[in-house]
PDB file of C-alpha atoms in Angstrom:
ATOM      1  CA  UNK A 103     226.460   0.079  39.040  1.00 37.00           C
ATOM      2  CA  UNK A 104     228.265  -2.547  41.117  1.00 38.00           C
ATOM      3  CA  UNK A 105     230.818  -4.948  39.665  1.00 36.00           C
ATOM      4  CA  UNK A 106     228.567  -7.890  40.506  1.00 39.00           C
ATOM      5  CA  UNK A 107     225.546  -6.425  38.723  1.00 38.00           C
ATOM      6  CA  UNK A 108     227.691  -5.613  35.681  1.00 38.00           C
ATOM      7  CA  UNK A 109     228.845  -9.230  35.519  1.00 42.00           C
ATOM      8  CA  UNK A 110     225.270 -10.477  35.818  1.00 40.00           C
ATOM      9  CA  UNK A 111     224.127  -8.125  33.075  1.00 42.00           C
ATOM     10  CA  UNK A 112     226.908  -9.321  30.766  1.00 44.00           C
ATOM     11  CA  UNK A 113     226.170 -12.998  31.276  1.00 40.00           C
ATOM     12  CA  UNK A 114     222.431 -12.574  30.923  1.00 36.00           C
ATOM     13  CA  UNK A 115     222.692 -10.598  27.686  1.00 36.00           C
ATOM     14  CA  UNK A 116     225.018 -13.145  26.141  1.00 39.00           C
ATOM     15  CA  UNK A 117     222.605 -15.986  26.907  1.00 38.00           C
ATOM     16  CA  UNK A 118     220.006 -14.305  24.686  1.00 38.00           C
ATOM     17  CA  UNK A 119     219.776 -15.291  21.004  1.00 35.00           C
ATOM     18  CA  UNK A 120     221.262 -12.801  18.532  1.00 36.00           C
ATOM     19  CA  UNK A 121     218.918  -9.987  17.544  1.00 39.00           C
ATOM     20  CA  UNK A 122     219.554  -8.906  13.996  1.00 38.00           C
ATOM     21  CA  UNK A 123     219.278  -6.866  12.060  1.00 42.00           C
ATOM     22  CA  UNK A 124     219.132  -3.901  14.366  1.00 39.00           C
ATOM     23  CA  UNK A 125     221.335  -0.837  14.056  1.00 39.00           C
ATOM     24  CA  UNK A 126     223.230   0.792  16.894  1.00 37.00           C
ATOM     25  CA  UNK A 127     220.425   3.319  17.221  1.00 34.00           C
ATOM     26  CA  UNK A 128     217.911   0.547  17.871  1.00 39.00           C
ATOM     27  CA  UNK A 129     216.298   0.848  14.456  1.00 34.00           C
ATOM     28  CA  UNK A 130     216.038  -1.952  11.939  1.00 39.00           C
ATOM     29  CA  UNK A 131     218.752  -1.630   9.337  1.00 46.00           C
ATOM     30  CA  UNK A 132     217.472  -0.128   6.095  1.00 41.00           C
ATOM     31  CA  UNK A 133     216.780  -2.423   3.108  1.00 40.00           C
ATOM     32  CA  UNK A 134     219.593  -2.689   0.637  1.00 44.00           C
ATOM     33  CA  UNK A 135     222.350  -2.679   3.272  1.00 58.00           C
ATOM     34  CA  UNK A 136     225.465  -3.681   1.308  1.00 71.00           C
ATOM     35  CA  UNK A 137     227.281  -6.586   3.051  1.00 73.00           C
ATOM     36  CA  UNK A 138     230.504  -5.926   1.107  1.00 78.00           C
ATOM     37  CA  UNK A 139     230.511  -2.266   2.102  1.00 78.00           C
ATOM     38  CA  UNK A 140     229.755  -3.297   5.673  1.00 80.00           C
ATOM     39  CA  UNK A 141     232.791  -5.610   5.670  1.00 84.00           C
ATOM     40  CA  UNK A 142     235.067  -2.899   4.264  1.00 87.00           C
ATOM     41  CA  UNK A 143     233.839  -0.464   6.921  1.00 89.00           C
ATOM     42  CA  UNK A 144     234.570  -2.971   9.672  1.00 92.00           C
ATOM     43  CA  UNK A 145     238.048  -3.702   8.325  1.00 90.00           C
ATOM     44  CA  UNK A 146     238.776   0.024   8.077  1.00 90.00           C
ATOM     45  CA  UNK A 147     237.900   0.553  11.744  1.00 93.00           C
ATOM     46  CA  UNK A 148     239.961  -2.454  12.843  1.00 93.00           C
ATOM     47  CA  UNK A 149     242.999  -1.441  10.783  1.00 89.00           C
ATOM     48  CA  UNK A 150     242.941   2.165  11.951  1.00 87.00           C
ATOM     49  CA  UNK A 151     242.625   1.029  15.568  1.00 89.00           C
ATOM     50  CA  UNK A 152     245.554  -1.386  15.279  1.00 85.00           C
ATOM     51  CA  UNK A 153     247.673   1.421  13.820  1.00 80.00           C
ATOM     52  CA  UNK A 154     246.732   4.051  16.411  1.00 80.00           C
ATOM     53  CA  UNK A 155     245.783   2.042  19.490  1.00 80.00           C
ATOM     54  CA  UNK A 156     243.112   4.658  20.216  1.00 84.00           C
ATOM     55  CA  UNK A 157     240.151   2.756  21.694  1.00 86.00           C
ATOM     56  CA  UNK A 158     237.959   5.822  22.125  1.00 89.00           C
ATOM     57  CA  UNK A 159     238.393   6.740  18.476  1.00 89.00           C
ATOM     58  CA  UNK A 160     237.552   3.193  17.396  1.00 92.00           C
ATOM     59  CA  UNK A 161     234.388   3.101  19.504  1.00 93.00           C
ATOM     60  CA  UNK A 162     233.267   6.470  18.166  1.00 92.00           C
ATOM     61  CA  UNK A 163     233.841   5.172  14.643  1.00 91.00           C
ATOM     62  CA  UNK A 164     231.625   2.163  15.361  1.00 93.00           C
ATOM     63  CA  UNK A 165     228.827   4.281  16.832  1.00 91.00           C
ATOM     64  CA  UNK A 166     228.794   6.611  13.842  1.00 89.00           C
ATOM     65  CA  UNK A 167     228.346   3.751  11.376  1.00 86.00           C
ATOM     66  CA  UNK A 168     224.918   2.362  12.105  1.00 80.00           C
ATOM     67  CA  UNK A 169     225.184  -0.141   9.253  1.00 82.00           C
ATOM     68  CA  UNK A 170     227.755  -2.246  11.120  1.00 89.00           C
ATOM     69  CA  UNK A 171     226.584  -5.738  12.039  1.00 91.00           C
ATOM     70  CA  UNK A 172     227.878  -6.688  15.495  1.00 93.00           C
ATOM     71  CA  UNK A 173     228.482 -10.370  14.775  1.00 94.00           C
ATOM     72  CA  UNK A 174     230.348  -9.433  11.588  1.00 93.00           C
ATOM     73  CA  UNK A 175     232.475  -6.957  13.514  1.00 96.00           C
ATOM     74  CA  UNK A 176     233.420  -9.578  16.122  1.00 97.00           C
ATOM     75  CA  UNK A 177     234.133 -12.174  13.422  1.00 97.00           C
ATOM     76  CA  UNK A 178     236.377  -9.856  11.396  1.00 96.00           C
ATOM     77  CA  UNK A 179     238.214  -8.703  14.517  1.00 96.00           C
ATOM     78  CA  UNK A 180     238.953 -12.276  15.574  1.00 97.00           C
ATOM     79  CA  UNK A 181     240.100 -13.327  12.100  1.00 97.00           C
ATOM     80  CA  UNK A 182     242.402 -10.292  11.966  1.00 95.00           C
ATOM     81  CA  UNK A 183     243.900 -11.334  15.302  1.00 95.00           C
ATOM     82  CA  UNK A 184     244.265 -14.969  14.274  1.00 96.00           C
ATOM     83  CA  UNK A 185     246.143 -13.924  11.123  1.00 94.00           C
ATOM     84  CA  UNK A 186     248.562 -11.629  12.982  1.00 90.00           C
ATOM     85  CA  UNK A 187     250.853 -11.744  16.033  1.00 85.00           C
ATOM     86  CA  UNK A 188     250.813 -11.122  19.782  1.00 84.00           C
ATOM     87  CA  UNK A 189     250.820  -7.324  19.505  1.00 83.00           C
ATOM     88  CA  UNK A 190     247.732  -7.269  17.286  1.00 88.00           C
ATOM     89  CA  UNK A 191     245.998 -10.043  19.250  1.00 91.00           C
ATOM     90  CA  UNK A 192     246.252  -8.131  22.507  1.00 88.00           C
ATOM     91  CA  UNK A 193     244.782  -5.033  20.879  1.00 90.00           C
ATOM     92  CA  UNK A 194     241.953  -7.100  19.374  1.00 94.00           C
ATOM     93  CA  UNK A 195     241.151  -8.538  22.820  1.00 94.00           C
ATOM     94  CA  UNK A 196     241.016  -4.999  24.194  1.00 91.00           C
ATOM     95  CA  UNK A 197     238.850  -3.823  21.294  1.00 94.00           C
ATOM     96  CA  UNK A 198     236.322  -6.629  21.747  1.00 96.00           C
ATOM     97  CA  UNK A 199     236.135  -6.019  25.478  1.00 93.00           C
ATOM     98  CA  UNK A 200     235.483  -2.310  24.923  1.00 93.00           C
ATOM     99  CA  UNK A 201     232.974  -2.939  22.118  1.00 94.00           C
ATOM    100  CA  UNK A 202     230.932  -5.238  24.341  1.00 95.00           C
ATOM    101  CA  UNK A 203     228.816  -2.299  25.498  1.00 91.00           C
ATOM    102  CA  UNK A 204     227.742  -1.823  21.871  1.00 93.00           C
ATOM    103  CA  UNK A 205     227.463  -5.434  20.681  1.00 93.00           C
ATOM    104  CA  UNK A 206     226.290  -7.269  23.807  1.00 92.00           C
ATOM    105  CA  UNK A 207     223.766  -9.602  22.189  1.00 92.00           C
ATOM    106  CA  UNK A 208     225.969 -10.336  19.176  1.00 95.00           C
ATOM    107  CA  UNK A 209     229.328 -11.022  20.832  1.00 96.00           C
ATOM    108  CA  UNK A 210     228.746 -14.762  21.211  1.00 97.00           C
ATOM    109  CA  UNK A 211     227.390 -15.086  17.676  1.00 97.00           C
ATOM    110  CA  UNK A 212     230.539 -13.467  16.291  1.00 97.00           C
ATOM    111  CA  UNK A 213     232.722 -16.054  18.057  1.00 98.00           C
ATOM    112  CA  UNK A 214     230.468 -18.849  16.762  1.00 97.00           C
ATOM    113  CA  UNK A 215     230.909 -17.627  13.186  1.00 97.00           C
ATOM    114  CA  UNK A 216     234.694 -17.954  13.561  1.00 98.00           C
ATOM    115  CA  UNK A 217     234.423 -21.374  15.226  1.00 98.00           C
ATOM    116  CA  UNK A 218     232.454 -22.522  12.177  1.00 97.00           C
ATOM    117  CA  UNK A 219     235.159 -21.151   9.877  1.00 96.00           C
ATOM    118  CA  UNK A 220     238.067 -22.795  11.672  1.00 96.00           C
ATOM    119  CA  UNK A 221     238.596 -25.592   9.113  1.00 95.00           C
ATOM    120  CA  UNK A 222     239.181 -22.962   6.405  1.00 96.00           C
ATOM    121  CA  UNK A 223     241.319 -20.719   8.645  1.00 96.00           C
ATOM    122  CA  UNK A 224     243.616 -23.637   9.424  1.00 96.00           C
ATOM    123  CA  UNK A 225     244.677 -23.779   5.785  1.00 95.00           C
ATOM    124  CA  UNK A 226     246.447 -20.418   6.168  1.00 94.00           C
ATOM    125  CA  UNK A 227     247.070 -20.324   9.940  1.00 95.00           C
ATOM    126  CA  UNK A 228     248.110 -23.773  11.249  1.00 96.00           C
ATOM    127  CA  UNK A 229     247.782 -22.717  14.899  1.00 96.00           C
ATOM    128  CA  UNK A 230     244.312 -21.156  14.445  1.00 97.00           C
ATOM    129  CA  UNK A 231     242.722 -23.612  16.913  1.00 97.00           C
ATOM    130  CA  UNK A 232     245.169 -22.624  19.636  1.00 97.00           C
ATOM    131  CA  UNK A 233     244.805 -18.893  18.937  1.00 97.00           C
ATOM    132  CA  UNK A 234     241.005 -18.933  18.849  1.00 98.00           C
ATOM    133  CA  UNK A 235     240.947 -21.007  22.037  1.00 97.00           C
ATOM    134  CA  UNK A 236     243.006 -18.319  23.745  1.00 96.00           C
ATOM    135  CA  UNK A 237     240.728 -15.571  22.416  1.00 97.00           C
ATOM    136  CA  UNK A 238     237.712 -17.403  23.865  1.00 97.00           C
ATOM    137  CA  UNK A 239     239.343 -17.995  27.244  1.00 96.00           C
ATOM    138  CA  UNK A 240     240.427 -14.354  27.410  1.00 95.00           C
ATOM    139  CA  UNK A 241     236.891 -13.231  26.484  1.00 96.00           C
ATOM    140  CA  UNK A 242     235.427 -15.227  29.375  1.00 95.00           C
ATOM    141  CA  UNK A 243     237.945 -13.694  31.783  1.00 93.00           C
ATOM    142  CA  UNK A 244     237.062 -10.252  30.418  1.00 92.00           C
ATOM    143  CA  UNK A 245     233.389 -11.157  30.978  1.00 94.00           C
ATOM    144  CA  UNK A 246     232.276 -10.558  27.427  1.00 96.00           C
ATOM    145  CA  UNK A 247     231.411 -14.246  27.054  1.00 96.00           C
ATOM    146  CA  UNK A 248     229.785 -16.399  29.785  1.00 96.00           C
ATOM    147  CA  UNK A 249     231.554 -19.612  30.962  1.00 95.00           C
ATOM    148  CA  UNK A 250     228.648 -21.597  29.492  1.00 97.00           C
ATOM    149  CA  UNK A 251     229.985 -20.610  26.069  1.00 97.00           C
ATOM    150  CA  UNK A 252     232.534 -23.438  26.462  1.00 97.00           C
ATOM    151  CA  UNK A 253     229.645 -25.900  25.938  1.00 96.00           C
ATOM    152  CA  UNK A 254     228.459 -24.335  22.665  1.00 96.00           C
ATOM    153  CA  UNK A 255     227.389 -26.940  20.108  1.00 94.00           C
ATOM    154  CA  UNK A 256     229.630 -26.495  17.060  1.00 95.00           C
ATOM    155  CA  UNK A 257     229.261 -28.640  13.964  1.00 92.00           C
ATOM    156  CA  UNK A 258     232.955 -29.310  13.313  1.00 95.00           C
ATOM    157  CA  UNK A 259     235.653 -31.042  15.351  1.00 96.00           C
ATOM    158  CA  UNK A 260     238.117 -28.142  14.956  1.00 97.00           C
ATOM    159  CA  UNK A 261     235.714 -25.743  16.610  1.00 97.00           C
ATOM    160  CA  UNK A 262     235.075 -28.226  19.429  1.00 97.00           C
ATOM    161  CA  UNK A 263     238.847 -28.540  19.938  1.00 97.00           C
ATOM    162  CA  UNK A 264     239.151 -24.752  20.289  1.00 97.00           C
ATOM    163  CA  UNK A 265     236.330 -24.714  22.866  1.00 97.00           C
ATOM    164  CA  UNK A 266     237.925 -27.567  24.828  1.00 97.00           C
ATOM    165  CA  UNK A 267     241.273 -25.781  24.832  1.00 96.00           C
ATOM    166  CA  UNK A 268     239.608 -22.546  25.985  1.00 96.00           C
ATOM    167  CA  UNK A 269     237.840 -24.342  28.828  1.00 96.00           C
ATOM    168  CA  UNK A 270     241.069 -26.014  29.965  1.00 95.00           C
ATOM    169  CA  UNK A 271     242.957 -22.709  29.881  1.00 94.00           C
ATOM    170  CA  UNK A 272     240.211 -21.047  31.888  1.00 94.00           C
ATOM    171  CA  UNK A 273     240.232 -23.777  34.531  1.00 92.00           C
ATOM    172  CA  UNK A 274     244.020 -24.196  34.813  1.00 90.00           C
ATOM    173  CA  UNK A 275     245.534 -20.803  34.071  1.00 83.00           C
ATOM    174  CA  UNK A 276     242.861 -18.217  34.797  1.00 81.00           C
ATOM    175  CA  UNK A 277     245.262 -15.835  36.529  1.00 75.00           C
ATOM    176  CA  UNK A 278     247.578 -15.542  33.539  1.00 83.00           C
ATOM    177  CA  UNK A 279     244.877 -15.151  30.897  1.00 85.00           C
ATOM    178  CA  UNK A 280     245.083 -11.364  31.130  1.00 78.00           C
ATOM    179  CA  UNK A 281     248.522 -11.788  29.530  1.00 79.00           C
ATOM    180  CA  UNK A 282     247.638 -14.780  27.383  1.00 85.00           C
ATOM    181  CA  UNK A 283     249.513 -13.406  24.369  1.00 82.00           C
ATOM    182  CA  UNK A 284     252.902 -13.541  26.085  1.00 67.00           C
ATOM    183  CA  UNK A 285     255.621 -10.850  25.978  1.00 53.00           C
ATOM    184  CA  UNK A 286     254.185  -9.369  22.790  1.00 50.00           C
ATOM    185  CA  UNK A 287     251.057  -8.237  24.574  1.00 49.00           C
ATOM    186  CA  UNK A 288     253.134  -5.881  26.716  1.00 45.00           C
ATOM    187  CA  UNK A 289     254.063  -3.890  23.614  1.00 51.00           C
ATOM    188  CA  UNK A 290     251.390  -1.290  24.138  1.00 67.00           C
ATOM    189  CA  UNK A 291     251.102   1.552  21.688  1.00 73.00           C
ATOM    190  CA  UNK A 292     252.513   4.034  24.197  1.00 75.00           C
ATOM    191  CA  UNK A 293     255.480   1.772  24.869  1.00 81.00           C
ATOM    192  CA  UNK A 294     256.117   1.273  21.159  1.00 84.00           C
ATOM    193  CA  UNK A 295     256.057   5.031  20.592  1.00 87.00           C
ATOM    194  CA  UNK A 296     258.653   5.515  23.317  1.00 90.00           C
ATOM    195  CA  UNK A 297     260.870   2.782  21.896  1.00 91.00           C
ATOM    196  CA  UNK A 298     260.645   4.199  18.378  1.00 94.00           C
ATOM    197  CA  UNK A 299     261.384   7.700  19.617  1.00 94.00           C
ATOM    198  CA  UNK A 300     264.469   6.460  21.489  1.00 95.00           C
ATOM    199  CA  UNK A 301     265.848   4.522  18.527  1.00 95.00           C
ATOM    200  CA  UNK A 302     265.271   7.493  16.190  1.00 97.00           C
ATOM    201  CA  UNK A 303     267.101   9.887  18.506  1.00 96.00           C
ATOM    202  CA  UNK A 304     269.941   7.389  18.761  1.00 96.00           C
ATOM    203  CA  UNK A 305     270.031   7.047  14.978  1.00 96.00           C
ATOM    204  CA  UNK A 306     270.284  10.801  14.447  1.00 96.00           C
ATOM    205  CA  UNK A 307     273.292  10.773  16.773  1.00 96.00           C
ATOM    206  CA  UNK A 308     275.206   7.809  15.344  1.00 96.00           C
ATOM    207  CA  UNK A 309     273.776   7.611  11.765  1.00 95.00           C
ATOM    208  CA  UNK A 310     273.847   3.784  11.915  1.00 96.00           C
ATOM    209  CA  UNK A 311     271.229   2.790   9.316  1.00 96.00           C
ATOM    210  CA  UNK A 312     271.592  -0.955   9.820  1.00 95.00           C
ATOM    211  CA  UNK A 313     271.231  -0.710  13.596  1.00 96.00           C
ATOM    212  CA  UNK A 314     268.113   1.479  13.383  1.00 96.00           C
ATOM    213  CA  UNK A 315     266.527  -0.714  10.708  1.00 95.00           C
ATOM    214  CA  UNK A 316     267.131  -3.837  12.742  1.00 94.00           C
ATOM    215  CA  UNK A 317     265.738  -2.150  15.847  1.00 93.00           C
ATOM    216  CA  UNK A 318     262.448  -1.398  14.082  1.00 93.00           C
ATOM    217  CA  UNK A 319     262.287  -4.937  12.717  1.00 90.00           C
ATOM    218  CA  UNK A 320     262.825  -6.371  16.210  1.00 88.00           C
ATOM    219  CA  UNK A 321     259.742  -4.541  17.506  1.00 85.00           C
ATOM    220  CA  UNK A 322     257.771  -7.349  15.816  1.00 79.00           C
ATOM    221  CA  UNK A 323     254.756  -5.071  15.367  1.00 79.00           C
ATOM    222  CA  UNK A 324     254.276  -4.643  11.636  1.00 81.00           C
ATOM    223  CA  UNK A 325     250.868  -3.066  12.080  1.00 79.00           C
ATOM    224  CA  UNK A 326     252.618  -0.172  13.820  1.00 86.00           C
ATOM    225  CA  UNK A 327     254.907   0.608  10.882  1.00 90.00           C
ATOM    226  CA  UNK A 328     252.812   3.486   9.539  1.00 90.00           C
ATOM    227  CA  UNK A 329     253.193   5.120  12.931  1.00 90.00           C
ATOM    228  CA  UNK A 330     256.961   4.529  12.750  1.00 95.00           C
ATOM    229  CA  UNK A 331     257.078   6.512   9.500  1.00 96.00           C
ATOM    230  CA  UNK A 332     254.921   9.226  11.051  1.00 95.00           C
ATOM    231  CA  UNK A 333     257.274   9.490  14.026  1.00 96.00           C
ATOM    232  CA  UNK A 334     260.259   9.680  11.676  1.00 97.00           C
ATOM    233  CA  UNK A 335     258.717  12.591   9.791  1.00 97.00           C
ATOM    234  CA  UNK A 336     257.524  14.383  12.922  1.00 97.00           C
ATOM    235  CA  UNK A 337     260.994  14.195  14.459  1.00 97.00           C
ATOM    236  CA  UNK A 338     262.540  15.528  11.244  1.00 97.00           C
ATOM    237  CA  UNK A 339     260.161  18.500  11.377  1.00 97.00           C
ATOM    238  CA  UNK A 340     260.810  19.129  15.051  1.00 96.00           C
ATOM    239  CA  UNK A 341     264.589  19.094  14.552  1.00 96.00           C
ATOM    240  CA  UNK A 342     264.019  21.786  11.914  1.00 95.00           C
ATOM    241  CA  UNK A 343     267.306  21.472  10.057  1.00 96.00           C
ATOM    242  CA  UNK A 344     268.293  20.120   6.605  1.00 96.00           C
ATOM    243  CA  UNK A 345     270.714  17.519   7.978  1.00 96.00           C
ATOM    244  CA  UNK A 346     268.048  15.809  10.096  1.00 96.00           C
ATOM    245  CA  UNK A 347     265.589  15.760   7.217  1.00 97.00           C
ATOM    246  CA  UNK A 348     268.198  14.141   4.976  1.00 97.00           C
ATOM    247  CA  UNK A 349     269.048  11.571   7.650  1.00 97.00           C
ATOM    248  CA  UNK A 350     265.393  10.678   8.151  1.00 97.00           C
ATOM    249  CA  UNK A 351     264.772  10.248   4.424  1.00 97.00           C
ATOM    250  CA  UNK A 352     267.829   7.962   4.255  1.00 97.00           C
ATOM    251  CA  UNK A 353     266.416   5.932   7.125  1.00 97.00           C
ATOM    252  CA  UNK A 354     263.028   5.529   5.445  1.00 97.00           C
ATOM    253  CA  UNK A 355     264.843   4.410   2.276  1.00 97.00           C
ATOM    254  CA  UNK A 356     266.669   1.803   4.386  1.00 96.00           C
ATOM    255  CA  UNK A 357     263.381   0.598   5.900  1.00 96.00           C
ATOM    256  CA  UNK A 358     261.895   0.325   2.414  1.00 95.00           C
ATOM    257  CA  UNK A 359     264.826  -1.453   0.759  1.00 95.00           C
ATOM    258  CA  UNK A 360     265.160  -3.987   3.570  1.00 94.00           C
ATOM    259  CA  UNK A 361     261.449  -4.808   3.507  1.00 93.00           C
ATOM    260  CA  UNK A 362     260.982  -3.775   7.134  1.00 92.00           C
ATOM    261  CA  UNK A 363     258.172  -1.490   5.979  1.00 93.00           C
ATOM    262  CA  UNK A 364     255.868  -1.911   3.003  1.00 92.00           C
ATOM    263  CA  UNK A 365     254.945   0.780   0.452  1.00 93.00           C
ATOM    264  CA  UNK A 366     251.558   1.083   2.181  1.00 89.00           C
ATOM    265  CA  UNK A 367     253.288   1.888   5.485  1.00 91.00           C
ATOM    266  CA  UNK A 368     255.304   4.696   3.905  1.00 95.00           C
ATOM    267  CA  UNK A 369     252.326   6.201   2.128  1.00 93.00           C
ATOM    268  CA  UNK A 370     250.063   5.975   5.142  1.00 89.00           C
ATOM    269  CA  UNK A 371     252.784   7.343   7.422  1.00 93.00           C
ATOM    270  CA  UNK A 372     253.030  10.437   5.207  1.00 95.00           C
ATOM    271  CA  UNK A 373     249.222  10.709   5.138  1.00 91.00           C
ATOM    272  CA  UNK A 374     249.051  10.599   8.929  1.00 89.00           C
ATOM    273  CA  UNK A 375     251.675  13.325   9.194  1.00 94.00           C
ATOM    274  CA  UNK A 376     249.855  15.547   6.710  1.00 94.00           C
ATOM    275  CA  UNK A 377     246.655  15.160   8.728  1.00 88.00           C
ATOM    276  CA  UNK A 378     248.464  16.520  11.795  1.00 90.00           C
ATOM    277  CA  UNK A 379     250.376  19.278  10.036  1.00 94.00           C
ATOM    278  CA  UNK A 380     248.250  22.087  11.505  1.00 93.00           C
ATOM    279  CA  UNK A 381     248.980  20.829  15.014  1.00 92.00           C
ATOM    280  CA  UNK A 382     252.689  20.493  14.263  1.00 95.00           C
ATOM    281  CA  UNK A 383     252.764  24.054  12.916  1.00 95.00           C
ATOM    282  CA  UNK A 384     251.812  25.355  16.358  1.00 94.00           C
ATOM    283  CA  UNK A 385     255.275  24.342  17.586  1.00 94.00           C
ATOM    284  CA  UNK A 386     257.139  24.453  14.267  1.00 96.00           C
ATOM    285  CA  UNK A 387     255.788  27.368  12.167  1.00 96.00           C
ATOM    286  CA  UNK A 388     257.641  26.347   9.013  1.00 96.00           C
ATOM    287  CA  UNK A 389     256.610  22.681   9.277  1.00 96.00           C
ATOM    288  CA  UNK A 390     254.374  22.879   6.187  1.00 95.00           C
ATOM    289  CA  UNK A 391     257.237  23.900   3.885  1.00 96.00           C
ATOM    290  CA  UNK A 392     259.513  21.206   5.325  1.00 97.00           C
ATOM    291  CA  UNK A 393     256.906  18.478   4.949  1.00 96.00           C
ATOM    292  CA  UNK A 394     256.330  19.499   1.332  1.00 95.00           C
ATOM    293  CA  UNK A 395     260.081  19.174   0.795  1.00 96.00           C
ATOM    294  CA  UNK A 396     260.152  15.712   2.422  1.00 97.00           C
ATOM    295  CA  UNK A 397     257.156  14.589   0.366  1.00 96.00           C
ATOM    296  CA  UNK A 398     258.721  15.751  -2.899  1.00 95.00           C
ATOM    297  CA  UNK A 399     261.945  13.966  -2.010  1.00 96.00           C
ATOM    298  CA  UNK A 400     260.056  10.777  -1.172  1.00 96.00           C
ATOM    299  CA  UNK A 401     258.305  10.849  -4.551  1.00 96.00           C
ATOM    300  CA  UNK A 402     261.639  11.348  -6.315  1.00 96.00           C
ATOM    301  CA  UNK A 403     263.064   8.325  -4.472  1.00 96.00           C
ATOM    302  CA  UNK A 404     260.013   6.186  -5.361  1.00 95.00           C
ATOM    303  CA  UNK A 405     259.027   5.936  -1.717  1.00 95.00           C
ATOM    304  CA  UNK A 406     255.692   7.502  -2.638  1.00 95.00           C
ATOM    305  CA  UNK A 407     253.684   7.183  -5.858  1.00 93.00           C
ATOM    306  CA  UNK A 408     253.822  10.076  -8.320  1.00 92.00           C
ATOM    307  CA  UNK A 409     250.140  10.754  -7.793  1.00 90.00           C
ATOM    308  CA  UNK A 410     250.435  11.125  -4.006  1.00 91.00           C
ATOM    309  CA  UNK A 411     248.196  14.080  -3.154  1.00 81.00           C
ATOM    310  CA  UNK A 412     248.875  15.442   0.316  1.00 76.00           C
ATOM    311  CA  UNK A 413     246.017  17.921  -0.032  1.00 64.00           C
ATOM    312  CA  UNK A 414     243.621  14.989   0.397  1.00 50.00           C
ATOM    313  CA  UNK A 415     245.491  13.322   3.249  1.00 48.00           C
TER     314      UNK A 415
END
């Protein structure tokens, strides 16, 4: 399929009115579909994607859950981006662009839902108009919204301001919209992993807790913190010696005490490591015993709750 025909297909499908409720399999959603459960499912997919950066995994997760409403998915994704920073916003833009093939007819409706909610969003996020305007402009550049979307009739002045801003950005700064989120959008998951790995190796050499803690804080990507903990634990297992395990536990304690990571990040980081333990064992045969030791130590230091059950991770 040519690039031109793909663009035409995208614009045509977005001009159609939303078609709901239809599942991803083309069947009408079953009666009794629980909206609250639907929302939790959507948030779970978004959160896991932001933590891992794995687009293919996120798209597979969407396709497997036929109860997901496309407009709701787009709305929740945008609100998540509005409430976070450049790193998360870039990933949300990528997620929406990739999910277009699944939610073609509902993409525009999802943006409209957020435009209608702007007055409420502004109470918690003062720059919500600016952020949503950038999301819209970026979506038009990515060809998941048609340029005519700028003329959408919205029943509140805040939404109209966001549309006007988006239109102006598109007309004036089209070339830079691919990097609309500034330097933060360059912090790809692969780049963050490399940076974390470098700072951890440096820490194990110089044992400077303050320097390593500050380095993680300066990444300005809080949604990646569970992965930071996972990388800490994986490196401790790969080093395969008591001194490195002790140093890594001390570092996680420093992260926790300073507030750089939250209790959820620590717990989820351990859960992620336990899920990969069979893979790690291929290179480090005694990894299971070492991870049990690290988990027990973390519980003793109140880094993990007493009821943490790694068998279910």
